[in-house]
GROMACS .gro file of C-alpha atoms in nm:
model
  469
    1MET     CA    1   0.014   3.234  -0.269
    2ALA     CA    2  -0.022   2.983  -0.552
    3ASP     CA    3   0.191   3.008  -0.863
    4PRO     CA    4  -0.027   3.192  -1.120
    5ARG     CA    5   0.065   2.925  -1.375
    6LEU     CA    6  -0.121   2.670  -1.157
    7VAL     CA    7  -0.444   2.868  -1.132
    8PRO     CA    8  -0.709   2.741  -1.379
    9GLU     CA    9  -0.936   2.957  -1.590
   10SER     CA   10  -1.288   3.047  -1.477
   11THR     CA   11  -1.493   2.731  -1.435
   12VAL     CA   12  -1.843   2.606  -1.366
   13PHE     CA   13  -1.808   2.264  -1.202
   14VAL     CA   14  -2.121   2.045  -1.221
   15LEU     CA   15  -2.123   1.768  -0.961
   16TYR     CA   16  -2.375   1.497  -1.050
   17GLY     CA   17  -2.469   1.292  -0.745
   18ALA     CA   18  -2.377   1.585  -0.523
   19THR     CA   19  -2.574   1.456  -0.223
   20GLY     CA   20  -2.433   1.102  -0.249
   21ASP     CA   21  -2.167   0.921  -0.049
   22LEU     CA   22  -1.877   0.968  -0.291
   23ALA     CA   23  -1.929   1.344  -0.314
   24HIS     CA   24  -1.974   1.362   0.062
   25ARG     CA   25  -1.657   1.169   0.153
   26LEU     CA   26  -1.413   1.259  -0.122
   27VAL     CA   27  -1.505   1.506  -0.396
   28LEU     CA   28  -1.633   1.799  -0.190
   29PRO     CA   29  -1.348   1.781   0.067
   30ALA     CA   30  -1.097   1.762  -0.220
   31PHE     CA   31  -1.249   2.070  -0.383
   32TYR     CA   32  -1.225   2.264  -0.057
   33GLN     CA   33  -0.862   2.157  -0.021
   34LEU     CA   34  -0.793   2.327  -0.354
   35ALA     CA   35  -0.952   2.644  -0.221
   36ILE     CA   36  -0.723   2.638   0.083
   37ALA     CA   37  -0.420   2.585  -0.142
   38GLY     CA   38  -0.522   2.875  -0.368
   39LEU     CA   39  -0.554   2.641  -0.667
   40LEU     CA   40  -0.912   2.714  -0.771
   41PRO     CA   41  -0.990   2.964  -1.047
   42ALA     CA   42  -1.026   3.329  -0.957
   43ASP     CA   43  -1.394   3.291  -1.044
   44TRP     CA   44  -1.581   2.961  -1.019
   45ARG     CA   45  -1.912   2.800  -0.928
   46LEU     CA   46  -1.987   2.447  -0.807
   47VAL     CA   47  -2.335   2.335  -0.909
   48GLY     CA   48  -2.459   2.028  -0.727
   49ASN     CA   49  -2.712   1.816  -0.913
   50GLY     CA   50  -2.948   1.548  -0.786
   51ARG     CA   51  -3.302   1.416  -0.803
   52GLY     CA   52  -3.432   1.579  -0.488
   53ASP     CA   53  -3.520   1.941  -0.426
   54CYS     CA   54  -3.265   2.128  -0.221
   55SER     CA   55  -3.218   2.502  -0.182
   56HIS     CA   56  -2.880   2.663  -0.241
   57GLU     CA   57  -2.859   2.731   0.134
   58ASN     CA   58  -2.942   2.372   0.228
   59PHE     CA   59  -2.680   2.242  -0.014
   60GLN     CA   60  -2.421   2.477   0.135
   61GLU     CA   61  -2.504   2.335   0.478
   62ARG     CA   62  -2.462   1.979   0.345
   63VAL     CA   63  -2.119   2.072   0.214
   64ARG     CA   64  -2.026   2.224   0.550
   65GLN     CA   65  -2.128   1.900   0.721
   66SER     CA   66  -1.915   1.700   0.477
   67LEU     CA   67  -1.613   1.912   0.565
   68GLU     CA   68  -1.679   1.884   0.938
   69GLU     CA   69  -1.679   1.504   0.909
   70PHE     CA   70  -1.410   1.441   0.649
   71GLY     CA   71  -1.207   1.765   0.655
   72PRO     CA   72  -1.052   2.002   0.602
   73LYS     CA   73  -1.268   2.175   0.863
   74PRO     CA   74  -1.449   2.489   0.741
   75ALA     CA   75  -1.266   2.694   1.005
   76GLU     CA   76  -0.932   2.590   0.849
   77GLY     CA   77  -0.998   2.773   0.522
   78PRO     CA   78  -1.192   3.041   0.334
   79TRP     CA   79  -1.534   2.890   0.411
   80ASP     CA   80  -1.735   3.215   0.414
   81GLU     CA   81  -1.624   3.304   0.061
   82PHE     CA   82  -1.631   2.942  -0.058
   83ARG     CA   83  -1.992   2.878   0.037
   84THR     CA   84  -2.121   3.172  -0.170
   85ARG     CA   85  -2.010   2.990  -0.487
   86LEU     CA   86  -2.206   2.672  -0.412
   87CYS     CA   87  -2.551   2.620  -0.562
   88PHE     CA   88  -2.786   2.331  -0.631
   89ALA     CA   89  -2.995   2.224  -0.929
   90GLY     CA   90  -3.263   1.969  -0.837
   91GLY     CA   91  -3.516   1.766  -1.028
   92GLY     CA   92  -3.264   1.521  -1.173
   93PHE     CA   93  -3.116   1.544  -1.520
   94ASP     CA   94  -3.189   1.327  -1.822
   95SER     CA   95  -3.237   1.363  -2.196
   96ALA     CA   96  -3.610   1.429  -2.167
   97ASP     CA   97  -3.608   1.649  -1.856
   98PRO     CA   98  -3.309   1.861  -1.746
   99GLY     CA   99  -3.470   1.953  -1.415
  100THR     CA  100  -3.346   2.294  -1.307
  101LEU     CA  101  -2.985   2.241  -1.416
  102LEU     CA  102  -3.000   2.448  -1.736
  103ASP     CA  103  -3.156   2.742  -1.548
  104VAL     CA  104  -2.898   2.728  -1.267
  105LEU     CA  105  -2.612   2.703  -1.518
  106LYS     CA  106  -2.741   3.001  -1.713
  107GLU     CA  107  -2.765   3.205  -1.394
  108ALA     CA  108  -2.410   3.111  -1.291
  109GLN     CA  109  -2.268   3.192  -1.634
  110THR     CA  110  -2.445   3.528  -1.636
  111GLU     CA  111  -2.302   3.615  -1.295
  112MET     CA  112  -1.951   3.519  -1.405
  113GLY     CA  113  -1.963   3.681  -1.749
  114GLY     CA  114  -1.759   3.567  -2.046
  115ARG     CA  115  -1.742   3.195  -2.132
  116PRO     CA  116  -1.628   2.995  -1.825
  117GLN     CA  117  -1.516   2.640  -1.895
  118LEU     CA  118  -1.764   2.368  -1.798
  119VAL     CA  119  -1.662   2.051  -1.612
  120HIS     CA  120  -1.904   1.759  -1.561
  121TYR     CA  121  -1.813   1.530  -1.268
  122MET     CA  122  -2.006   1.203  -1.237
  123ALA     CA  123  -2.005   1.105  -0.870
  124VAL     CA  124  -2.282   0.854  -0.944
  125PRO     CA  125  -2.302   0.473  -0.978
  126PRO     CA  126  -2.150   0.349  -1.307
  127ALA     CA  127  -2.493   0.240  -1.428
  128ALA     CA  128  -2.588   0.609  -1.455
  129PHE     CA  129  -2.286   0.715  -1.664
  130GLY     CA  130  -2.444   0.638  -2.000
  131SER     CA  131  -2.777   0.815  -1.949
  132LEU     CA  132  -2.611   1.122  -1.798
  133THR     CA  133  -2.366   1.141  -2.088
  134GLU     CA  134  -2.649   1.125  -2.339
  135ALA     CA  135  -2.836   1.397  -2.149
  136ILE     CA  136  -2.530   1.625  -2.155
  137GLY     CA  137  -2.521   1.586  -2.533
  138ALA     CA  138  -2.897   1.624  -2.576
  139HIS     CA  139  -2.901   1.957  -2.390
  140GLY     CA  140  -2.600   2.105  -2.570
  141LEU     CA  141  -2.361   2.099  -2.273
  142ALA     CA  142  -2.080   1.894  -2.428
  143LYS     CA  143  -1.904   2.141  -2.657
  144ASP     CA  144  -1.565   2.252  -2.519
  145SER     CA  145  -1.645   2.097  -2.180
  146ARG     CA  146  -1.468   1.823  -1.983
  147VAL     CA  147  -1.621   1.513  -1.826
  148VAL     CA  148  -1.489   1.309  -1.533
  149TYR     CA  149  -1.598   0.946  -1.494
  150GLU     CA  150  -1.543   0.766  -1.164
  151LYS     CA  151  -1.427   0.406  -1.161
  152PRO     CA  152  -1.511   0.143  -1.261
  153PHE     CA  153  -1.554   0.251  -1.623
  154GLY     CA  154  -1.760  -0.057  -1.711
  155THR     CA  155  -1.782  -0.393  -1.536
  156SER     CA  156  -1.684  -0.616  -1.830
  157MET     CA  157  -1.549  -0.583  -2.182
  158ALA     CA  158  -1.904  -0.557  -2.322
  159SER     CA  159  -2.016  -0.286  -2.077
  160PHE     CA  160  -1.688  -0.098  -2.123
  161GLU     CA  161  -1.727  -0.098  -2.501
  162GLU     CA  162  -2.088   0.026  -2.476
  163LEU     CA  163  -1.999   0.303  -2.232
  164ASP     CA  164  -1.697   0.402  -2.441
  165ARG     CA  165  -1.921   0.421  -2.748
  166ILE     CA  166  -2.167   0.650  -2.566
  167ALA     CA  167  -1.888   0.869  -2.430
  168HIS     CA  168  -1.730   0.915  -2.773
  169ALA     CA  169  -2.068   0.988  -2.934
  170THR     CA  170  -2.087   1.294  -2.706
  171PHE     CA  171  -1.726   1.392  -2.632
  172GLU     CA  172  -1.388   1.388  -2.802
  173GLU     CA  173  -1.135   1.168  -2.625
  174THR     CA  174  -0.939   1.479  -2.522
  175GLN     CA  175  -1.242   1.592  -2.320
  176VAL     CA  176  -1.268   1.267  -2.122
  177TYR     CA  177  -1.106   1.209  -1.780
  178ARG     CA  178  -1.146   0.858  -1.635
  179ILE     CA  179  -1.036   0.891  -1.277
  180ASP     CA  180  -0.844   0.638  -1.070
  181HIS     CA  181  -0.734   0.820  -0.757
  182PHE     CA  182  -0.441   0.582  -0.690
  183LEU     CA  183  -0.266   0.748  -0.987
  184GLY     CA  184  -0.294   1.084  -0.812
  185LYS     CA  185  -0.107   0.978  -0.499
  186GLU     CA  186   0.228   1.142  -0.432
  187ALA     CA  187   0.410   0.812  -0.381
  188THR     CA  188   0.265   0.666  -0.702
  189GLN     CA  189   0.408   0.956  -0.899
  190ASP     CA  190   0.739   0.917  -0.718
  191ILE     CA  191   0.769   0.567  -0.864
  192GLU     CA  192   0.824   0.733  -1.202
  193VAL     CA  193   1.067   0.992  -1.067
  194LEU     CA  194   1.275   0.747  -0.865
  195ARG     CA  195   1.299   0.506  -1.160
  196PHE     CA  196   1.379   0.747  -1.438
  197ALA     CA  197   1.577   1.019  -1.257
  198ASN     CA  198   1.807   0.808  -1.039
  199GLY     CA  199   2.083   0.598  -1.190
  200LEU     CA  200   2.091   0.386  -0.874
  201PHE     CA  201   1.761   0.226  -0.982
  202ALA     CA  202   1.724   0.301  -1.352
  203GLY     CA  203   1.972   0.029  -1.448
  204ALA     CA  204   1.839  -0.224  -1.196
  205TRP     CA  205   1.469  -0.208  -1.289
  206ASP     CA  206   1.444  -0.543  -1.468
  207ASN     CA  207   1.435  -0.921  -1.429
  208THR     CA  208   1.810  -0.944  -1.380
  209HIS     CA  209   1.789  -0.759  -1.051
  210ILE     CA  210   1.427  -0.780  -0.927
  211ALA     CA  211   1.284  -1.099  -0.775
  212ASN     CA  212   0.921  -0.985  -0.754
  213VAL     CA  213   0.698  -0.682  -0.719
  214GLN     CA  214   0.420  -0.675  -0.458
  215ILE     CA  215   0.127  -0.435  -0.468
  216ASP     CA  216  -0.060  -0.482  -0.144
  217VAL     CA  217  -0.372  -0.294  -0.032
  218PRO     CA  218  -0.511  -0.468   0.278
  219GLU     CA  219  -0.790  -0.285   0.459
  220THR     CA  220  -0.898  -0.327   0.820
  221LEU     CA  221  -1.251  -0.196   0.752
  222ASP     CA  222  -1.551  -0.409   0.661
  223VAL     CA  223  -1.796  -0.321   0.382
  224ALA     CA  224  -2.009  -0.129   0.637
  225MET     CA  225  -2.273   0.084   0.463
  226ARG     CA  226  -2.145  -0.005   0.116
  227ALA     CA  227  -2.281  -0.360   0.116
  228SER     CA  228  -2.522  -0.313  -0.174
  229PHE     CA  229  -2.246  -0.154  -0.385
  230TYR     CA  230  -1.997  -0.421  -0.287
  231GLU     CA  231  -2.237  -0.702  -0.373
  232SER     CA  232  -2.245  -0.571  -0.731
  233THR     CA  233  -1.867  -0.542  -0.761
  234GLY     CA  234  -1.658  -0.744  -0.516
  235ALA     CA  235  -1.285  -0.704  -0.466
  236ILE     CA  236  -1.197  -0.787  -0.828
  237LEU     CA  237  -1.396  -0.501  -0.980
  238ASP     CA  238  -1.360  -0.261  -0.687
  239MET     CA  239  -0.981  -0.287  -0.651
  240LEU     CA  240  -0.794  -0.538  -0.867
  241VAL     CA  241  -0.886  -0.431  -1.222
  242THR     CA  242  -0.885  -0.064  -1.125
  243HIS     CA  243  -0.629   0.053  -0.868
  244LEU     CA  244  -0.394  -0.245  -0.855
  245PHE     CA  245  -0.366  -0.292  -1.232
  246GLN     CA  246  -0.300   0.080  -1.282
  247VAL     CA  247  -0.028   0.089  -1.016
  248ALA     CA  248   0.128  -0.222  -1.170
  249GLY     CA  249   0.137  -0.029  -1.498
  250GLU     CA  250   0.322   0.255  -1.324
  251VAL     CA  251   0.585   0.017  -1.189
  252ALA     CA  252   0.627  -0.182  -1.511
  253MET     CA  253   0.609   0.086  -1.784
  254GLU     CA  254   0.902   0.154  -2.014
  255PRO     CA  255   1.082   0.491  -1.988
  256PRO     CA  256   0.870   0.751  -2.170
  257HIS     CA  257   1.019   0.971  -2.440
  258CYS     CA  258   0.912   1.277  -2.241
  259LEU     CA  259   0.703   1.371  -1.938
  260GLU     CA  260   0.415   1.521  -2.135
  261PRO     CA  261   0.068   1.384  -2.046
  262GLU     CA  262   0.012   1.177  -2.359
  263CYS     CA  263   0.364   1.033  -2.347
  264LEU     CA  264   0.331   0.912  -1.987
  265SER     CA  265  -0.015   0.765  -2.029
  266GLU     CA  266   0.085   0.597  -2.358
  267GLU     CA  267   0.365   0.402  -2.189
  268ARG     CA  268   0.145   0.306  -1.895
  269GLU     CA  269  -0.126   0.173  -2.124
  270ARG     CA  270   0.128   0.002  -2.352
  271VAL     CA  271   0.265  -0.213  -2.070
  272ILE     CA  272  -0.084  -0.300  -1.947
  273GLY     CA  273  -0.124  -0.449  -2.294
  274CYS     CA  274   0.159  -0.690  -2.199
  275PHE     CA  275  -0.023  -0.823  -1.892
  276ARG     CA  276  -0.093  -1.194  -1.933
  277PRO     CA  277  -0.465  -1.280  -1.898
  278LEU     CA  278  -0.542  -1.413  -1.552
  279THR     CA  279  -0.685  -1.756  -1.476
  280PHE     CA  280  -0.787  -1.902  -1.142
  281SER     CA  281  -0.461  -2.097  -1.127
  282ASP     CA  282  -0.299  -1.762  -1.041
  283VAL     CA  283  -0.583  -1.616  -0.832
  284VAL     CA  284  -0.719  -1.680  -0.482
  285LEU     CA  285  -1.058  -1.542  -0.375
  286GLY     CA  286  -1.172  -1.507  -0.014
  287GLN     CA  287  -1.467  -1.384   0.192
  288TYR     CA  288  -1.430  -1.275   0.554
  289GLU     CA  289  -1.627  -1.466   0.813
  290GLY     CA  290  -1.953  -1.289   0.896
  291TYR     CA  291  -1.983  -1.109   0.562
  292ARG     CA  292  -2.306  -1.293   0.477
  293GLU     CA  293  -2.467  -1.165   0.798
  294THR     CA  294  -2.420  -0.803   0.685
  295ALA     CA  295  -2.741  -0.612   0.608
  296GLY     CA  296  -2.793  -0.603   0.232
  297VAL     CA  297  -2.585  -0.918   0.166
  298ALA     CA  298  -2.748  -1.238   0.041
  299PRO     CA  299  -2.719  -1.532   0.287
  300ASP     CA  300  -2.553  -1.740   0.016
  301SER     CA  301  -2.342  -1.460  -0.133
  302ARG     CA  302  -2.035  -1.566  -0.330
  303THR     CA  303  -1.899  -1.210  -0.349
  304GLU     CA  304  -1.526  -1.200  -0.280
  305THR     CA  305  -1.400  -0.955  -0.016
  306PHE     CA  306  -1.039  -1.065  -0.081
  307VAL     CA  307  -0.842  -1.129  -0.396
  308ALA     CA  308  -0.477  -1.217  -0.446
  309ALA     CA  309  -0.329  -1.259  -0.792
  310ARG     CA  310   0.003  -1.353  -0.948
  311LEU     CA  311   0.033  -1.140  -1.262
  312TRP     CA  312   0.291  -1.188  -1.538
  313VAL     CA  313   0.411  -0.911  -1.770
  314ASP     CA  314   0.504  -1.065  -2.103
  315ASN     CA  315   0.786  -0.845  -2.225
  316PRO     CA  316   1.167  -0.874  -2.212
  317ARG     CA  317   1.211  -0.645  -1.910
  318TRP     CA  318   0.982  -0.844  -1.681
  319LYS     CA  319   1.006  -1.201  -1.811
  320GLY     CA  320   0.988  -1.438  -1.515
  321VAL     CA  321   0.914  -1.166  -1.254
  322PRO     CA  322   0.581  -1.220  -1.074
  323PHE     CA  323   0.373  -0.915  -0.983
  324LEU     CA  324   0.189  -1.017  -0.666
  325LEU     CA  325  -0.134  -0.821  -0.614
  326ARG     CA  326  -0.343  -0.849  -0.297
  327THR     CA  327  -0.634  -0.661  -0.142
  328GLY     CA  328  -0.907  -0.743   0.104
  329LYS     CA  329  -1.146  -0.620   0.371
  330CYS     CA  330  -1.118  -0.692   0.746
  331MET     CA  331  -0.749  -0.777   0.726
  332ALA     CA  332  -0.478  -0.757   0.991
  333GLU     CA  333  -0.339  -0.417   0.892
  334GLY     CA  334  -0.422  -0.132   0.659
  335HIS     CA  335  -0.169  -0.034   0.390
  336GLN     CA  336  -0.137   0.082   0.033
  337ARG     CA  337   0.208  -0.054  -0.035
  338VAL     CA  338   0.427  -0.121  -0.338
  339SER     CA  339   0.729  -0.335  -0.252
  340VAL     CA  340   1.005  -0.403  -0.504
  341LEU     CA  341   1.208  -0.700  -0.378
  342PHE     CA  342   1.557  -0.715  -0.525
  343LYS     CA  343   1.751  -1.036  -0.577
  344ASP     CA  344   2.032  -1.122  -0.339
  345PRO     CA  345   2.387  -1.106  -0.481
  346VAL     CA  346   2.495  -1.443  -0.619
  347GLU     CA  347   2.813  -1.426  -0.413
  348GLY     CA  348   2.668  -1.287  -0.092
  349LEU     CA  349   2.847  -1.241   0.239
  350PRO     CA  350   2.841  -1.512   0.508
  351GLY     CA  351   2.546  -1.463   0.741
  352GLN     CA  352   2.372  -1.222   0.506
  353PRO     CA  353   1.996  -1.190   0.573
  354PRO     CA  354   1.814  -1.313   0.259
  355GLY     CA  355   1.567  -1.098   0.070
  356ALA     CA  356   1.660  -0.785   0.261
  357SER     CA  357   1.702  -0.536  -0.026
  358ILE     CA  358   1.354  -0.389  -0.062
  359LEU     CA  359   1.234  -0.059  -0.205
  360GLY     CA  360   0.891   0.032  -0.070
  361PHE     CA  361   0.637   0.298  -0.158
  362GLU     CA  362   0.362   0.360   0.098
  363LEU     CA  363   0.084   0.521  -0.106
  364SER     CA  364  -0.154   0.608   0.176
  365GLY     CA  365  -0.170   0.952   0.331
  366ALA     CA  366   0.101   1.188   0.214
  367GLY     CA  367   0.320   0.891   0.115
  368ASP     CA  368   0.662   0.754   0.210
  369ILE     CA  369   0.952   0.590   0.031
  370GLU     CA  370   1.132   0.320   0.229
  371LEU     CA  371   1.462   0.154   0.144
  372SER     CA  372   1.571  -0.157   0.334
  373LEU     CA  373   1.937  -0.262   0.305
  374VAL     CA  374   2.180  -0.511   0.454
  375VAL     CA  375   2.419  -0.333   0.691
  376LYS     CA  376   2.677  -0.430   0.953
  377GLN     CA  377   2.543  -0.441   1.305
  378PRO     CA  378   2.752  -0.208   1.525
  379GLY     CA  379   3.002  -0.393   1.737
  380PRO     CA  380   3.328  -0.590   1.724
  381THR     CA  381   3.195  -0.878   1.511
  382MET     CA  382   3.098  -0.889   1.143
  383THR     CA  383   2.729  -0.947   1.211
  384LEU     CA  384   2.494  -0.852   0.931
  385THR     CA  385   2.145  -0.716   0.982
  386THR     CA  386   1.882  -0.513   0.802
  387SER     CA  387   1.813  -0.142   0.839
  388THR     CA  388   1.546   0.079   0.681
  389VAL     CA  389   1.551   0.447   0.594
  390THR     CA  390   1.227   0.638   0.529
  391ILE     CA  391   1.174   0.948   0.318
  392PRO     CA  392   0.844   1.120   0.408
  393LEU     CA  393   0.693   1.276   0.097
  394GLY     CA  394   0.434   1.498   0.263
  395THR     CA  395   0.622   1.643   0.559
  396GLY     CA  396   0.984   1.650   0.449
  397PHE     CA  397   0.948   1.944   0.209
  398HIS     CA  398   0.833   2.304   0.219
  399THR     CA  399   0.545   2.238  -0.020
  400PRO     CA  400   0.275   2.016   0.137
  401ALA     CA  401   0.135   1.720  -0.052
  402LEU     CA  402  -0.209   1.745  -0.208
  403PRO     CA  403  -0.450   1.457  -0.142
  404ALA     CA  404  -0.495   1.238  -0.449
  405TYR     CA  405  -0.846   1.358  -0.529
  406SER     CA  406  -0.742   1.723  -0.498
  407ARG     CA  407  -0.446   1.666  -0.728
  408LEU     CA  408  -0.662   1.499  -0.992
  409LEU     CA  409  -0.937   1.762  -0.967
  410HIS     CA  410  -0.673   2.028  -1.025
  411ASP     CA  411  -0.543   1.835  -1.326
  412VAL     CA  412  -0.896   1.831  -1.470
  413LEU     CA  413  -0.928   2.206  -1.420
  414MET     CA  414  -0.589   2.257  -1.589
  415GLY     CA  415  -0.658   2.012  -1.874
  416ASP     CA  416  -0.376   1.769  -1.780
  417ARG     CA  417  -0.473   1.408  -1.866
  418SER     CA  418  -0.144   1.236  -1.776
  419LEU     CA  419  -0.276   1.068  -1.459
  420PHE     CA  420  -0.604   0.945  -1.609
  421THR     CA  421  -0.678   0.615  -1.777
  422ARG     CA  422  -0.723   0.575  -2.153
  423PRO     CA  423  -0.961   0.350  -2.349
  424ASP     CA  424  -0.684   0.137  -2.499
  425GLY     CA  425  -0.547   0.054  -2.155
  426LEU     CA  426  -0.893  -0.017  -2.014
  427ALA     CA  427  -0.969  -0.249  -2.305
  428HIS     CA  428  -0.652  -0.442  -2.216
  429VAL     CA  429  -0.761  -0.452  -1.851
  430TRP     CA  430  -1.088  -0.623  -1.938
  431THR     CA  431  -0.903  -0.872  -2.160
  432VAL     CA  432  -0.668  -0.957  -1.873
  433ALA     CA  433  -0.954  -0.995  -1.624
  434ALA     CA  434  -1.206  -1.174  -1.849
  435GLY     CA  435  -1.108  -1.521  -1.728
  436ILE     CA  436  -1.183  -1.442  -1.361
  437LEU     CA  437  -1.503  -1.242  -1.402
  438GLY     CA  438  -1.732  -1.521  -1.518
  439ASP     CA  439  -1.798  -1.840  -1.323
  440LYS     CA  440  -1.606  -1.762  -1.007
  441PRO     CA  441  -1.536  -2.036  -0.752
  442GLU     CA  442  -1.674  -2.028  -0.399
  443PRO     CA  443  -1.459  -1.775  -0.208
  444LEU     CA  444  -1.246  -1.923   0.069
  445PRO     CA  445  -1.340  -1.812   0.424
  446TYR     CA  446  -1.089  -1.618   0.630
  447ALA     CA  447  -1.095  -1.479   0.982
  448LYS     CA  448  -1.137  -1.109   1.044
  449GLY     CA  449  -0.805  -0.956   1.142
  450SER     CA  450  -0.603  -1.211   0.943
  451TRP     CA  451  -0.402  -1.183   0.621
  452GLY     CA  452  -0.670  -1.362   0.420
  453PRO     CA  453  -0.698  -1.727   0.316
  454ALA     CA  454  -0.385  -1.932   0.383
  455GLU     CA  455  -0.398  -2.055   0.022
  456ALA     CA  456  -0.279  -1.711  -0.098
  457ALA     CA  457   0.068  -1.785   0.041
  458ALA     CA  458   0.129  -2.029  -0.244
  459LEU     CA  459   0.114  -1.748  -0.500
  460ALA     CA  460   0.431  -1.591  -0.355
  461LYS     CA  461   0.641  -1.911  -0.345
  462PRO     CA  462   0.933  -1.968  -0.338
  463GLY     CA  463   0.923  -1.638  -0.151
  464THR     CA  464   0.663  -1.487   0.084
  465TRP     CA  465   0.436  -1.187   0.100
  466HIS     CA  466   0.639  -0.898   0.239
  467LEU     CA  467   0.353  -0.763   0.449
  468GLY     CA  468   0.241  -1.005   0.717
  469GLU     CA  469   0.529  -1.251   0.678
   0.00000   0.00000   0.00000
């Protein structure tokens, strides 16, 4: 039984792009996970919206198929009751023609009675954000509602500023939720807790004690069916300026005055403002061999499927500490790892393994915290070695972890904006990335199943990348 304080008020949730890939893989399964956890409102409706015609029953079957493929399975939760609250509004939705959405919303609100809160979720390509936002305003659906924008929120400073202008012409900033699901991961949130609640690390979180920070998200998968999307983004827009920059902000932020939503997000965005603009002297781009033979990819494509960057944070705490960011497709292993590498003691012990004090956060799945330390190897001699202890975040406690999307959906329903990006931080992001978004060099080829182009190793010198060393 969920804590009543965590149960949102009655809600109508409008899912734009409800028959698309993002809704299919992530949003609908996350919503069902909330139902299993008892974290949905006592009364709610999910209204799918799209261009095609689809009956309520057909949409319910699509949702069931999504759950069968991506889980949780319908049999694992309250599917029979859940499906009765799903409906579909076809015919598209724009400023001139709302399709059937207004009629379906009116019917849902009449069934529910009172004034349920309205949430708009845009599981659509970023190019559609502006027109959908304008349509929401044109048809009187913005007042007192909330809107969720998927990433990327813009593809450059100019497109960000235009989209931000449209959003604020329709909504107040307090109504806007720009989602980056890496911020909803259990281990990402534990970075804050471990830093600020544990004296062991609070006093050592600076350039006196830390050699470098590595944020590494290698993927073993190729672009598969997402080739057309990937051709329009590449690794820089898809991962670096979104997930990796935001996680770097979590690691680097100053202690907040409190743990209220605005206080946390203010400090995260403030430190992003200290990121030094990137140039190609600190960036390596790669493309896995065979990418250009993928259906939907141009034979001379210069789209990067790999990016590694050495980022500098220009403030007193982090002066001289490189933040090493890396992500790529078709790599040797799959991880979502933050590694904080501590400096060795100046007067170390004889035979001490170098670079062995590492605090790691595995962000994937339910999350883990790992701590590697120098210890004595058992036996009669003073032989030093390295040992690692792991704290599982999802299985080591009585309360199970929520997947990142479920956590963030619940925050939207509750009105908690602490784990969502703000316009000031995003403006800084585009300033930092501007120098590597224009005339990009030819990406370096790398073999599938490798750790990317060999040239990326130079970014970590005089050290090495922790993963794959």
